[in-house]
PDB file of C-alpha atoms and ligand atoms in Angstrom:
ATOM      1  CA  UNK A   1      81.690 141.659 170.164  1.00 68.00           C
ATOM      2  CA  UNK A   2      80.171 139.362 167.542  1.00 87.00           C
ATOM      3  CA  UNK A   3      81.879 137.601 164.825  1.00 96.00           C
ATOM      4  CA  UNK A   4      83.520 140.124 162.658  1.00 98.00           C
ATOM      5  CA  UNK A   5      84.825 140.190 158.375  1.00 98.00           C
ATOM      6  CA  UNK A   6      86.853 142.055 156.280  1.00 98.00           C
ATOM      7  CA  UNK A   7      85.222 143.255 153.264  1.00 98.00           C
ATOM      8  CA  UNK A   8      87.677 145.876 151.430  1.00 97.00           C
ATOM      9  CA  UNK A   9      89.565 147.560 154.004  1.00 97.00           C
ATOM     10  CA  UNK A  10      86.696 147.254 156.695  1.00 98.00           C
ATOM     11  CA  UNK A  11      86.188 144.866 160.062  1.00 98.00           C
ATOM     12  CA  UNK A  12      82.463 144.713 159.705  1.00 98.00           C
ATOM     13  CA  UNK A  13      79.783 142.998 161.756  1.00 98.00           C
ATOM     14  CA  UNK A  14      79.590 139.375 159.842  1.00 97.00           C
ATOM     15  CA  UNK A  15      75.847 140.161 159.680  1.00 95.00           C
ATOM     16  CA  UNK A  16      76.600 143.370 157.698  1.00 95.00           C
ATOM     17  CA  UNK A  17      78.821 142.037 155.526  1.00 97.00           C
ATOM     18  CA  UNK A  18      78.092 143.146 152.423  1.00 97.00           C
ATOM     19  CA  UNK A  19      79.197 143.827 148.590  1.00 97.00           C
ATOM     20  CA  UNK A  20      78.257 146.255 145.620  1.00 97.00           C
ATOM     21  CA  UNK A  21      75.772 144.844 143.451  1.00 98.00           C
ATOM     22  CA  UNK A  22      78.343 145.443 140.720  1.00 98.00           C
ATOM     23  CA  UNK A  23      81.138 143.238 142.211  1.00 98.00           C
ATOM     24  CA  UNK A  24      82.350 141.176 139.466  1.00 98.00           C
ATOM     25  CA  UNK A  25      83.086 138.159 141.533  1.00 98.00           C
ATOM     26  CA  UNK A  26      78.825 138.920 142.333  1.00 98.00           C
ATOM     27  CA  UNK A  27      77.646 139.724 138.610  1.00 98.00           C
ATOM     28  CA  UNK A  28      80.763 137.204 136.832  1.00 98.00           C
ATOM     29  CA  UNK A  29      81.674 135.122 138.980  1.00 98.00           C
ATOM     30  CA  UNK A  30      84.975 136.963 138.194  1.00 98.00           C
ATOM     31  CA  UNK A  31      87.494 136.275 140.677  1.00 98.00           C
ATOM     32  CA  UNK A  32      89.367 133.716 142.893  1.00 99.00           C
ATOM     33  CA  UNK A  33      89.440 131.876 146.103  1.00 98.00           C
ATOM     34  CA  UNK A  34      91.356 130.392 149.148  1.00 98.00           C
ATOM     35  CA  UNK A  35      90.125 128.572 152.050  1.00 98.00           C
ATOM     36  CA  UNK A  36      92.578 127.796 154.616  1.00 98.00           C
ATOM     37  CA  UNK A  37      92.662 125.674 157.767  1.00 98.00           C
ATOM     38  CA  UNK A  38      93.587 126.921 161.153  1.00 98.00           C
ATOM     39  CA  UNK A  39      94.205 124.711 163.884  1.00 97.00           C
ATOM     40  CA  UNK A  40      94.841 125.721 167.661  1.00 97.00           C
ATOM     41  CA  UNK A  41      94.973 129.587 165.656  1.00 97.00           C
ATOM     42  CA  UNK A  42      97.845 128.300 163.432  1.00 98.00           C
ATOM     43  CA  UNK A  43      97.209 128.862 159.762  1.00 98.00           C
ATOM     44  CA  UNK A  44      98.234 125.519 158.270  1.00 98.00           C
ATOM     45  CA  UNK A  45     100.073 125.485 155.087  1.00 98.00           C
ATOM     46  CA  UNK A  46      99.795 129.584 154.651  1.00 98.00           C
ATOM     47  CA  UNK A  47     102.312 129.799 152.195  1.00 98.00           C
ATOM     48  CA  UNK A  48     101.300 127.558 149.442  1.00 98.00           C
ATOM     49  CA  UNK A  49      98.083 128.487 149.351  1.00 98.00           C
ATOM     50  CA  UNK A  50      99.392 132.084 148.947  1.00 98.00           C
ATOM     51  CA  UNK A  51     101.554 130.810 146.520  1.00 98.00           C
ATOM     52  CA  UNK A  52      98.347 129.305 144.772  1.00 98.00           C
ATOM     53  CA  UNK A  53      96.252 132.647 145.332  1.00 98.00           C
ATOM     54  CA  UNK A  54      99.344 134.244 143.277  1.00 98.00           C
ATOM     55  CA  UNK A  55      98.625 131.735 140.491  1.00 98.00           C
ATOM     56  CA  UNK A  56      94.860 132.174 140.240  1.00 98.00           C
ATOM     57  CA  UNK A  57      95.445 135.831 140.224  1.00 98.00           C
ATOM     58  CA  UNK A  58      98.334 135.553 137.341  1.00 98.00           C
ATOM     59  CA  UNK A  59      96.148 133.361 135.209  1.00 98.00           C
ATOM     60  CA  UNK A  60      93.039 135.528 135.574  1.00 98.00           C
ATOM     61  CA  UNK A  61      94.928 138.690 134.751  1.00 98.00           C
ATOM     62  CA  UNK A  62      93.866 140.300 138.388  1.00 98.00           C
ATOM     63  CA  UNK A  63      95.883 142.454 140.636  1.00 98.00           C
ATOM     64  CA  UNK A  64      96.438 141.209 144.458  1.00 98.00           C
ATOM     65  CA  UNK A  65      94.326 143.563 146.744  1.00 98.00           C
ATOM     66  CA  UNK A  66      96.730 144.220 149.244  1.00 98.00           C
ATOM     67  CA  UNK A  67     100.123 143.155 149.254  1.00 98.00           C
ATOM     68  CA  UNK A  68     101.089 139.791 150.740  1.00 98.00           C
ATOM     69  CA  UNK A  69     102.490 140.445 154.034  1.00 98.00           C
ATOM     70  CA  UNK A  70      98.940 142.601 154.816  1.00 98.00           C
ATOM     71  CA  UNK A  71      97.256 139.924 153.109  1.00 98.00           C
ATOM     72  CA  UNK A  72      98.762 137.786 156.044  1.00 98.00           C
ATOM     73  CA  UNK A  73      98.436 140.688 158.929  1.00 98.00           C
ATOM     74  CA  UNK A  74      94.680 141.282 157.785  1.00 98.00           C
ATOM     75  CA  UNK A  75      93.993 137.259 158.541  1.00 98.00           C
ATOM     76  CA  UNK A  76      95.572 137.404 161.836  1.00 98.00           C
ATOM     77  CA  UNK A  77      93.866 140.683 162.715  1.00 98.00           C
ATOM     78  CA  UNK A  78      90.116 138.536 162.098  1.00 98.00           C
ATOM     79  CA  UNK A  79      91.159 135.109 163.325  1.00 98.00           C
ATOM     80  CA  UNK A  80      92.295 137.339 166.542  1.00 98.00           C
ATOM     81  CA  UNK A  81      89.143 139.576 166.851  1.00 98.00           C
ATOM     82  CA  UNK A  82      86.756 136.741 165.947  1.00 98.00           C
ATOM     83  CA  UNK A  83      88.858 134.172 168.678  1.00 98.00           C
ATOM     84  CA  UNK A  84      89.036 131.503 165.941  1.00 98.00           C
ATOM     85  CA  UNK A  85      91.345 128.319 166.837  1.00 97.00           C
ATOM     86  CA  UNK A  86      90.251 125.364 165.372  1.00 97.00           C
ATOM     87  CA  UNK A  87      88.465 126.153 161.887  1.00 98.00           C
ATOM     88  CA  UNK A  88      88.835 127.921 158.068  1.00 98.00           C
ATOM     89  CA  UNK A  89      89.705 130.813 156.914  1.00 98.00           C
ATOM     90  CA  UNK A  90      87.935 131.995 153.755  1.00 98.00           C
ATOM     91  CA  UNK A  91      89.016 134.752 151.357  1.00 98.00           C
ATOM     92  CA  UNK A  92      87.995 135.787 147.856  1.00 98.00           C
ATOM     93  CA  UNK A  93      89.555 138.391 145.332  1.00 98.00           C
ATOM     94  CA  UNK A  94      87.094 139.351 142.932  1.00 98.00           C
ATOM     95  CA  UNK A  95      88.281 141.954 139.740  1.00 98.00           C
ATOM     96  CA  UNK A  96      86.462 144.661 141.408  1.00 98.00           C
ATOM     97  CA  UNK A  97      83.483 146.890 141.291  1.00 98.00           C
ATOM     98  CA  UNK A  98      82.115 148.564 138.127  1.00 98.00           C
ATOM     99  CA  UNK A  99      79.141 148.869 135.485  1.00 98.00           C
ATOM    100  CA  UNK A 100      78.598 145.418 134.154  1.00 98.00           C
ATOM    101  CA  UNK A 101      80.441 144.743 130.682  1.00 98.00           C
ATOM    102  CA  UNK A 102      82.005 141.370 129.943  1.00 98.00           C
ATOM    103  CA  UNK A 103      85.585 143.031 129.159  1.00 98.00           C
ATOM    104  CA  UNK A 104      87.571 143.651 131.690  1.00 98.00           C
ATOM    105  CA  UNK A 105      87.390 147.121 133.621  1.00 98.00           C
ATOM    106  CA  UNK A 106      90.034 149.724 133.075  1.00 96.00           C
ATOM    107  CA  UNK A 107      91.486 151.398 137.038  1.00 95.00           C
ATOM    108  CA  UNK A 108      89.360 149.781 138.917  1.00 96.00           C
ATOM    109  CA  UNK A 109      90.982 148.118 142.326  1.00 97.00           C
ATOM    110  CA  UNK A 110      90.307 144.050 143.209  1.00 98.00           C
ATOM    111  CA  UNK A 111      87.995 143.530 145.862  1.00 98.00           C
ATOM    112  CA  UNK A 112      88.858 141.548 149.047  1.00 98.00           C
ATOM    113  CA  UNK A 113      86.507 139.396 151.285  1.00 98.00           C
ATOM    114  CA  UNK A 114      87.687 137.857 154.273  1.00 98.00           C
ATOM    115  CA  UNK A 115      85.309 135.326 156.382  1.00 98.00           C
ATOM    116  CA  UNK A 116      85.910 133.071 159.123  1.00 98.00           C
ATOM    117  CA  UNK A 117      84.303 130.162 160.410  1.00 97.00           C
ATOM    118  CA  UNK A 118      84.248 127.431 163.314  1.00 97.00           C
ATOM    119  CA  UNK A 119      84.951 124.048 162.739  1.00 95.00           C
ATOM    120  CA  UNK A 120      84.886 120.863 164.871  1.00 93.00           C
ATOM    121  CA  UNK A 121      86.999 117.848 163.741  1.00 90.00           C
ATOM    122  CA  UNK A 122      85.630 114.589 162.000  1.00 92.00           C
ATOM    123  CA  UNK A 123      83.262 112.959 164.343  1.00 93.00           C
ATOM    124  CA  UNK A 124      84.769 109.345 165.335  1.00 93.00           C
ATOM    125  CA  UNK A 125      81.774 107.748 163.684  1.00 94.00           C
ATOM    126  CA  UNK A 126      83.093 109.013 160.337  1.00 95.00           C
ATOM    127  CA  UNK A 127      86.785 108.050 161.014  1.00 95.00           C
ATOM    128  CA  UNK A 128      85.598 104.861 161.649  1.00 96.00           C
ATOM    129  CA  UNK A 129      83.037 104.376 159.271  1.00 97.00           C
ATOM    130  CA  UNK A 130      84.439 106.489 156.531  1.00 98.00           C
ATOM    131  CA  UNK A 131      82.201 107.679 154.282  1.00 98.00           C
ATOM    132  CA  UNK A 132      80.205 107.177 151.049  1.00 98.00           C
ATOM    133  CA  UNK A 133      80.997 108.838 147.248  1.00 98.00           C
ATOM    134  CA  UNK A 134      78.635 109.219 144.518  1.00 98.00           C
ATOM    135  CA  UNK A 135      79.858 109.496 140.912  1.00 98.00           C
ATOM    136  CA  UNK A 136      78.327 112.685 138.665  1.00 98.00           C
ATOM    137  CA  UNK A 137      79.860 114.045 135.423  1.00 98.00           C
ATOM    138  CA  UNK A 138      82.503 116.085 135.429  1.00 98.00           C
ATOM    139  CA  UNK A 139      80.923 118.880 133.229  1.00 98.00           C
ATOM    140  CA  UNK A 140      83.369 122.219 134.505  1.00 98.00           C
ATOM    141  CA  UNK A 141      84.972 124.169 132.009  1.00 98.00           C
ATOM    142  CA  UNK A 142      89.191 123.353 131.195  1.00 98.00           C
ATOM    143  CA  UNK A 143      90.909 125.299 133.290  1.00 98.00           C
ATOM    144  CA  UNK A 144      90.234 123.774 136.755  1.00 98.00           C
ATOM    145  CA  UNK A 145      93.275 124.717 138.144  1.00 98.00           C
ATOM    146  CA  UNK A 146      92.534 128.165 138.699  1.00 98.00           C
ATOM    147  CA  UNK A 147      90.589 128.298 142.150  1.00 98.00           C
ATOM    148  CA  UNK A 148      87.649 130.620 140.742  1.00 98.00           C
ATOM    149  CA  UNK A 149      84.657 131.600 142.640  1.00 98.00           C
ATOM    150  CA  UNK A 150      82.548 129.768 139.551  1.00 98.00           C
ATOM    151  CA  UNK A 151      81.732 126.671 141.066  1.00 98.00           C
ATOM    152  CA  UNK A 152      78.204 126.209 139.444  1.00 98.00           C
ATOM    153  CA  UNK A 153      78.785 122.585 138.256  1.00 98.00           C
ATOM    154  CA  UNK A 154      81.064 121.799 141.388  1.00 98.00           C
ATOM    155  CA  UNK A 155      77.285 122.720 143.882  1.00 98.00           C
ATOM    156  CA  UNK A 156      74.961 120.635 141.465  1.00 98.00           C
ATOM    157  CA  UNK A 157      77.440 117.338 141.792  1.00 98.00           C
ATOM    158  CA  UNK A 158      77.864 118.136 145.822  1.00 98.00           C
ATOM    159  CA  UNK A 159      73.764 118.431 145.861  1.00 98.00           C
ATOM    160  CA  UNK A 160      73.059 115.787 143.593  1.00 98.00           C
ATOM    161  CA  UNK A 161      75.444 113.437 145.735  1.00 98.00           C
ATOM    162  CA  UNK A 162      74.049 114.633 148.950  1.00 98.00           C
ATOM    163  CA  UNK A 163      70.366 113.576 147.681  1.00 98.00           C
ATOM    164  CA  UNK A 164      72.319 110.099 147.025  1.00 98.00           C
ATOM    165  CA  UNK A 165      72.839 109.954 150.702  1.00 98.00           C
ATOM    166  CA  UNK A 166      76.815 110.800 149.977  1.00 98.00           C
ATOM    167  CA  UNK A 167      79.409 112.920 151.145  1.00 98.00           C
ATOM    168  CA  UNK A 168      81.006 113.813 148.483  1.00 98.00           C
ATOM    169  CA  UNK A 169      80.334 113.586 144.555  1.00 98.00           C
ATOM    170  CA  UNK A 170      83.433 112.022 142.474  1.00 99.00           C
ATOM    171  CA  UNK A 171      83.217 113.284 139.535  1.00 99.00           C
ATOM    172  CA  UNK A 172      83.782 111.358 136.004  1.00 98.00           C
ATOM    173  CA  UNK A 173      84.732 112.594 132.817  1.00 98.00           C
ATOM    174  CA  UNK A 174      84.136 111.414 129.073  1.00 98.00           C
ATOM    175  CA  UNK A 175      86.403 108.624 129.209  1.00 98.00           C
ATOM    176  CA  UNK A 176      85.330 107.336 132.512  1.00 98.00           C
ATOM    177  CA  UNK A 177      88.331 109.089 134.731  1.00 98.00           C
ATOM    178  CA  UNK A 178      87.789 109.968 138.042  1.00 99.00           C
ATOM    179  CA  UNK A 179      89.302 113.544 137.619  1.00 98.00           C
ATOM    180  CA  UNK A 180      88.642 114.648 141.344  1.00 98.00           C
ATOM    181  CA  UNK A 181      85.746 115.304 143.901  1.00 98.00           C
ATOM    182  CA  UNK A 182      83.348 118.567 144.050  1.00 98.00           C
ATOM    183  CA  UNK A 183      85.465 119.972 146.710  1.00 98.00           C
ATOM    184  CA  UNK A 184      88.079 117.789 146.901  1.00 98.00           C
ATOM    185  CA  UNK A 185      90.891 115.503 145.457  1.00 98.00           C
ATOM    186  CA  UNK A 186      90.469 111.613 145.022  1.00 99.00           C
ATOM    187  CA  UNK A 187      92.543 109.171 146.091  1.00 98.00           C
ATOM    188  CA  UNK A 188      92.776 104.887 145.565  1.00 98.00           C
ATOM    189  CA  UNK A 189      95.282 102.613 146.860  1.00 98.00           C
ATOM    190  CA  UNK A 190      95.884  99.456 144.817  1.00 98.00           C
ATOM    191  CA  UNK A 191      98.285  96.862 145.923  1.00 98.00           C
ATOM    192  CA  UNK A 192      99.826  99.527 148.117  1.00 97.00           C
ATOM    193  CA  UNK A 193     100.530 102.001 145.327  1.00 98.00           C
ATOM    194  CA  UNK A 194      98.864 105.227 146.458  1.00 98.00           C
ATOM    195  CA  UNK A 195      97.315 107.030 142.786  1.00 98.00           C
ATOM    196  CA  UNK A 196      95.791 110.356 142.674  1.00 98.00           C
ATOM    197  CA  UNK A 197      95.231 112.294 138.959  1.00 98.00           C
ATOM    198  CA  UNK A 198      98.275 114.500 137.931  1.00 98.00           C
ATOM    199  CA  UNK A 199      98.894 117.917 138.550  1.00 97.00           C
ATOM    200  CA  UNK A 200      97.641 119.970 135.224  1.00 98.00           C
ATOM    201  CA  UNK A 201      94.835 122.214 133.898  1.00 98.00           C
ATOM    202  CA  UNK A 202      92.165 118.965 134.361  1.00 98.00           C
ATOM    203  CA  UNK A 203      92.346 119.312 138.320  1.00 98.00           C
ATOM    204  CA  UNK A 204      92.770 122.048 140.912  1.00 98.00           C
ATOM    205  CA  UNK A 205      96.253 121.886 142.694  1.00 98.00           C
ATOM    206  CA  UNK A 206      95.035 120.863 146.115  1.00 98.00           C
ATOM    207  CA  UNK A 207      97.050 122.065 148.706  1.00 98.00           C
ATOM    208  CA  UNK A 208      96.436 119.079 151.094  1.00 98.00           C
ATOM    209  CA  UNK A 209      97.380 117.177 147.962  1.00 98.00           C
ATOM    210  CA  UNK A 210     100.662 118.923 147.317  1.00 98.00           C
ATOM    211  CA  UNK A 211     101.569 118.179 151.322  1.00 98.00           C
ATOM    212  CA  UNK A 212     100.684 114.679 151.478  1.00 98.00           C
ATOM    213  CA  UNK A 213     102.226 113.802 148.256  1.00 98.00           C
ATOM    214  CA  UNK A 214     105.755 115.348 149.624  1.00 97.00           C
ATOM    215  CA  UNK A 215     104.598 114.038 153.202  1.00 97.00           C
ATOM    216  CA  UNK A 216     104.654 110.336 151.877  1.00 96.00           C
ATOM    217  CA  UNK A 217     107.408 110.300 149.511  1.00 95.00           C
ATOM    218  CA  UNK A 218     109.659 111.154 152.307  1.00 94.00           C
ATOM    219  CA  UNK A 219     107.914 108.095 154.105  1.00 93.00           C
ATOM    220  CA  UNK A 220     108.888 105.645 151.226  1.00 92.00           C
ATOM    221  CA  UNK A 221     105.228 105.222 150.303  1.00 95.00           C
ATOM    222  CA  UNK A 222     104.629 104.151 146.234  1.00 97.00           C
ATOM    223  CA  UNK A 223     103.037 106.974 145.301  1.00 98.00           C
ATOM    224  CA  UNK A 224     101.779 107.115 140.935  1.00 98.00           C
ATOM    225  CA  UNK A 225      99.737 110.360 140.026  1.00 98.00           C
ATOM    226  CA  UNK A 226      98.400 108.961 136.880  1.00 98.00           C
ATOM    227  CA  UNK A 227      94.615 108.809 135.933  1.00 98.00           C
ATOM    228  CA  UNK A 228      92.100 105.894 137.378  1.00 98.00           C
ATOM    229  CA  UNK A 229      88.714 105.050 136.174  1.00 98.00           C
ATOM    230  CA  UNK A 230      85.739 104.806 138.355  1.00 98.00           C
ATOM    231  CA  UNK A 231      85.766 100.864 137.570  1.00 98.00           C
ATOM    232  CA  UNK A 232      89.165 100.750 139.162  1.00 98.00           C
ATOM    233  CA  UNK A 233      88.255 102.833 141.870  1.00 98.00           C
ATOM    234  CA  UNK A 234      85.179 100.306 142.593  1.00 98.00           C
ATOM    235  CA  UNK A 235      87.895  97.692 142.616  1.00 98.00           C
ATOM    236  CA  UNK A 236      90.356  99.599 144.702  1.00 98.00           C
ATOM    237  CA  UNK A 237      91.914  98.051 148.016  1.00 98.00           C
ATOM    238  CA  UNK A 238      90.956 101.033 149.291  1.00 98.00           C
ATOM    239  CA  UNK A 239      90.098 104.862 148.461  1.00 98.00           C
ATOM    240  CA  UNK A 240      90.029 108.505 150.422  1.00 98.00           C
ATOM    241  CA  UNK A 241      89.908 112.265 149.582  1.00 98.00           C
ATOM    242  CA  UNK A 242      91.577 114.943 150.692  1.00 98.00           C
ATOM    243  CA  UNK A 243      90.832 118.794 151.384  1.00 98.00           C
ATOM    244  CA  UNK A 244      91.762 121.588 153.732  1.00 97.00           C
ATOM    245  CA  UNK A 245      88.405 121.211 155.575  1.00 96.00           C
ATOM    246  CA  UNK A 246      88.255 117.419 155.636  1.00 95.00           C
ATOM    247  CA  UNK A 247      92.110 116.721 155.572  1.00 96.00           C
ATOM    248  CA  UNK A 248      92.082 113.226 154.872  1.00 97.00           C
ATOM    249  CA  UNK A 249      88.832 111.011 154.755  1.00 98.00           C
ATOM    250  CA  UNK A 250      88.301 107.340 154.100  1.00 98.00           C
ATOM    251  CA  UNK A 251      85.875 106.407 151.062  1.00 98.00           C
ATOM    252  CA  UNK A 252      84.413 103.746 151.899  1.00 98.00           C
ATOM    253  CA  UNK A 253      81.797 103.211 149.320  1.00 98.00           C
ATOM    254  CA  UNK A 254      81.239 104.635 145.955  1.00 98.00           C
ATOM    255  CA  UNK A 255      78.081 104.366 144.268  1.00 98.00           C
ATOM    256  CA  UNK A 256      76.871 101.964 147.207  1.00 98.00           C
ATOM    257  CA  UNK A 257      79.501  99.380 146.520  1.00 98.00           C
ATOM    258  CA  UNK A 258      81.488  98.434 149.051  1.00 98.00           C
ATOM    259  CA  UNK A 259      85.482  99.509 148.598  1.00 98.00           C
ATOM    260  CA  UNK A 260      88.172  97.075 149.767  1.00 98.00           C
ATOM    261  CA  UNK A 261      86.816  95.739 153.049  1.00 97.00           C
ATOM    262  CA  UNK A 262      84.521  98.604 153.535  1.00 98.00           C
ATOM    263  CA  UNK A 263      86.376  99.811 155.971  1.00 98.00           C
ATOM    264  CA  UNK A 264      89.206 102.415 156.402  1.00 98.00           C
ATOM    265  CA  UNK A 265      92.308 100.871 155.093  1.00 97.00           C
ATOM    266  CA  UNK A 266      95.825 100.822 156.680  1.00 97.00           C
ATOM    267  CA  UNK A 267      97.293 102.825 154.168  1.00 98.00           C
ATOM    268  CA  UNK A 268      94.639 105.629 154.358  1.00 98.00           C
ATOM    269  CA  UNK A 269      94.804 105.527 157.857  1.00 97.00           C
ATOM    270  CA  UNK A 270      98.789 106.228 157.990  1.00 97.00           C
ATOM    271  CA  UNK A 271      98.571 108.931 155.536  1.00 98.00           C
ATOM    272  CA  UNK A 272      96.342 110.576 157.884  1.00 97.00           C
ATOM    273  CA  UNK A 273      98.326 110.537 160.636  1.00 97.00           C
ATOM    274  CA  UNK A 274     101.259 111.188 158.486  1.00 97.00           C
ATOM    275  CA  UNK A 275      99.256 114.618 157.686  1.00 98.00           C
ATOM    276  CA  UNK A 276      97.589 115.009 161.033  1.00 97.00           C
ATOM    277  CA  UNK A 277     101.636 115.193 162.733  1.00 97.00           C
ATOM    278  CA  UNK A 278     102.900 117.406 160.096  1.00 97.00           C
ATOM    279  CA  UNK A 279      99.808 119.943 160.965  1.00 97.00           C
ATOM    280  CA  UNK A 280     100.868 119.520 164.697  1.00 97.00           C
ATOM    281  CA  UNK A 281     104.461 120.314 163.784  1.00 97.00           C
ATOM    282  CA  UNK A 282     103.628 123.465 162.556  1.00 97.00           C
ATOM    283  CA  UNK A 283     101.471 124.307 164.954  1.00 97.00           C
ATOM    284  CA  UNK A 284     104.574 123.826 167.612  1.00 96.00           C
ATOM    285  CA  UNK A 285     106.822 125.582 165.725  1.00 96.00           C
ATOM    286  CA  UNK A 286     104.560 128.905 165.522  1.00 93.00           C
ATOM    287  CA  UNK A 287     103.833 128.877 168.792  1.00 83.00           C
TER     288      UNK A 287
HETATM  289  N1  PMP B   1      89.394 120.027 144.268  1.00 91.09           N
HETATM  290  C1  PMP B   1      88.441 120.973 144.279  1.00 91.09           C
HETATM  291  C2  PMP B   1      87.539 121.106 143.075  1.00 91.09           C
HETATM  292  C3  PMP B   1      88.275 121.809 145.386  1.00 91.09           C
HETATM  293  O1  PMP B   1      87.327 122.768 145.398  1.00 91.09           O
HETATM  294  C4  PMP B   1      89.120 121.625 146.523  1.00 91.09           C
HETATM  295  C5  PMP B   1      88.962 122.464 147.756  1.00 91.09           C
HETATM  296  N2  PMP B   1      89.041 123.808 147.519  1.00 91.09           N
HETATM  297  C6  PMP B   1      90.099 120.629 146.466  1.00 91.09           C
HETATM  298  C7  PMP B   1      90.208 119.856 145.320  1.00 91.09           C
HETATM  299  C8  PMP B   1      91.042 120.410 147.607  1.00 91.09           C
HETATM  300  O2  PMP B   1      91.984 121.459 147.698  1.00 91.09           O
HETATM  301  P1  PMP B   1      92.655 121.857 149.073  1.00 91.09           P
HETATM  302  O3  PMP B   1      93.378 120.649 149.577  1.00 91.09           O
HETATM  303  O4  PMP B   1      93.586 122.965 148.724  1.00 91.09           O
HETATM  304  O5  PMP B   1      91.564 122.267 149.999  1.00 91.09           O
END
């Protein structure tokens, strides 16, 4: 059998997949998202982003489709049928179907849409190599720490940076802060402090964040989250970003200018493997 998804209560041929034209997360971009890594068929770090569903939900005013514990039955069920070990799990909660109208819908349910996907690991030339940022303005609305499916501004900085031959777009507000990347959260190491933006409305709450900030504070790493400009990043030791499809990658270059000694740094590269053996510990311990 082909690759399979969930769309509201249905395993459906991925092909077949389909929504009402009158979905709100379609129509609105009303709704919320979670993308989750599984390695060797583990889900890695389920809970907190559950935890961080909850919260987009709660802030958005939008019921949870199914309870949690089928939330978590209903991904095992796919990542089973579709054989996925090594890859993401993607699932979206939109407010639901009904006739468009800005204000929110009286009795109707949330929607849930459940995708999976294959995923090899970073090649070697990019662990060695690293790769290269591009700065773009930072023009999303204030409330980036709800995971919503409106990520308009977030695709025009990842396209504009892929036409500057990058991989990812950092993006800069008014005052010249790196807040964080298109899809991910940025990272500099100065004088082997390790500073990343704080926690608030200004960023999302990445996951991988959350575990590698707890991850190396138990190491004894000098860890700040304060703000840090995109001059300071230029002038950084060394720099990296961090997501649940990329885990932890080296920046090597922003804008074309070389970071550091242009190439991955010690303390990036120890962070990653800091990360990398926490993933493998939970994979042990679930199976
Ligand atoms: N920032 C933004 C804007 C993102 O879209 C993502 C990925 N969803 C991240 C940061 C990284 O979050 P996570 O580590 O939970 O994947």
């Amino acid at each position: 059998m082909g690759r399979l998804a969930y769309v509201n209560g249905r395993y459906v041929p991925h092909a077949q997949a389909m929504v009402h034209v009158e979905d709100r997360g379609y129509q609105f971009a009303d709704g919320v998202y979670e993308v989750v890594p599984v390695i060797d068929g583990v889900l890695v770090d389920e809970e907190p982003h559950l935890d961080r569903l909850g919260y987009s939900l709660q802030e958005l005013r939008i019921a949870w489709p199914v309870t949690r514990p089928v939330l978590k039955l209903i991904l095992r069920e796919l990542m089973t049928s579709n054989g996925l070990k090594r890859g993401l799990v993607y699932f979206q909660v939109s407010r639901g179907v009904a006739p468009r109208d800005h204000k929110f819908p009286a009795g109707i349910k949330s929607a849930l849409v459940i995708t999976t996907k294959r995923m090899n690991p970073p090649s070697e030339a990019v662990l060695r190599h690293g790769v290269a940022v591009s700065s773009q303005p930072d023009i999303r609305w204030t409330r980036r720490d709800i995971k919503s499916l409106s990520l308009l501004p977030n695709i025009l900085a990842k396209q504009a940076a892929t036409e500057a031959k990058a991989f990812e777009a950092w993006l800069v507000d008014g005052d010249g802060v790196v807040t964080e990347g298109s899809s991910t959260n940025a990272w500099i190491v100065k004088d082997g402090t390790v500073i990343t933006y704080p926690k608030g409305h200004d960023i999302l709450g990445g996951i991988t964040r959350l575990s590698l900030l707890e991850l190396a504070d138990k190491t004894g790493t000098k860890l700040v989250e304060r703000s840090f400009t995109l001059k300071e990043a230029i002038s950084a030791d060394e720099a990296f970003l961090t997501s649940s499809s990329a885990f932890i990658l080296p920046v090597t270059s922003i804008d074309g200018q070389q970071i550091g000694s242009g190439k991955p740094g010690p303390v990036t590269q120890q962070l990653r493997q800091i990360y990398l053996d926490n993933v493998a510990r939970q994979v042990q311990a679930a199976s």
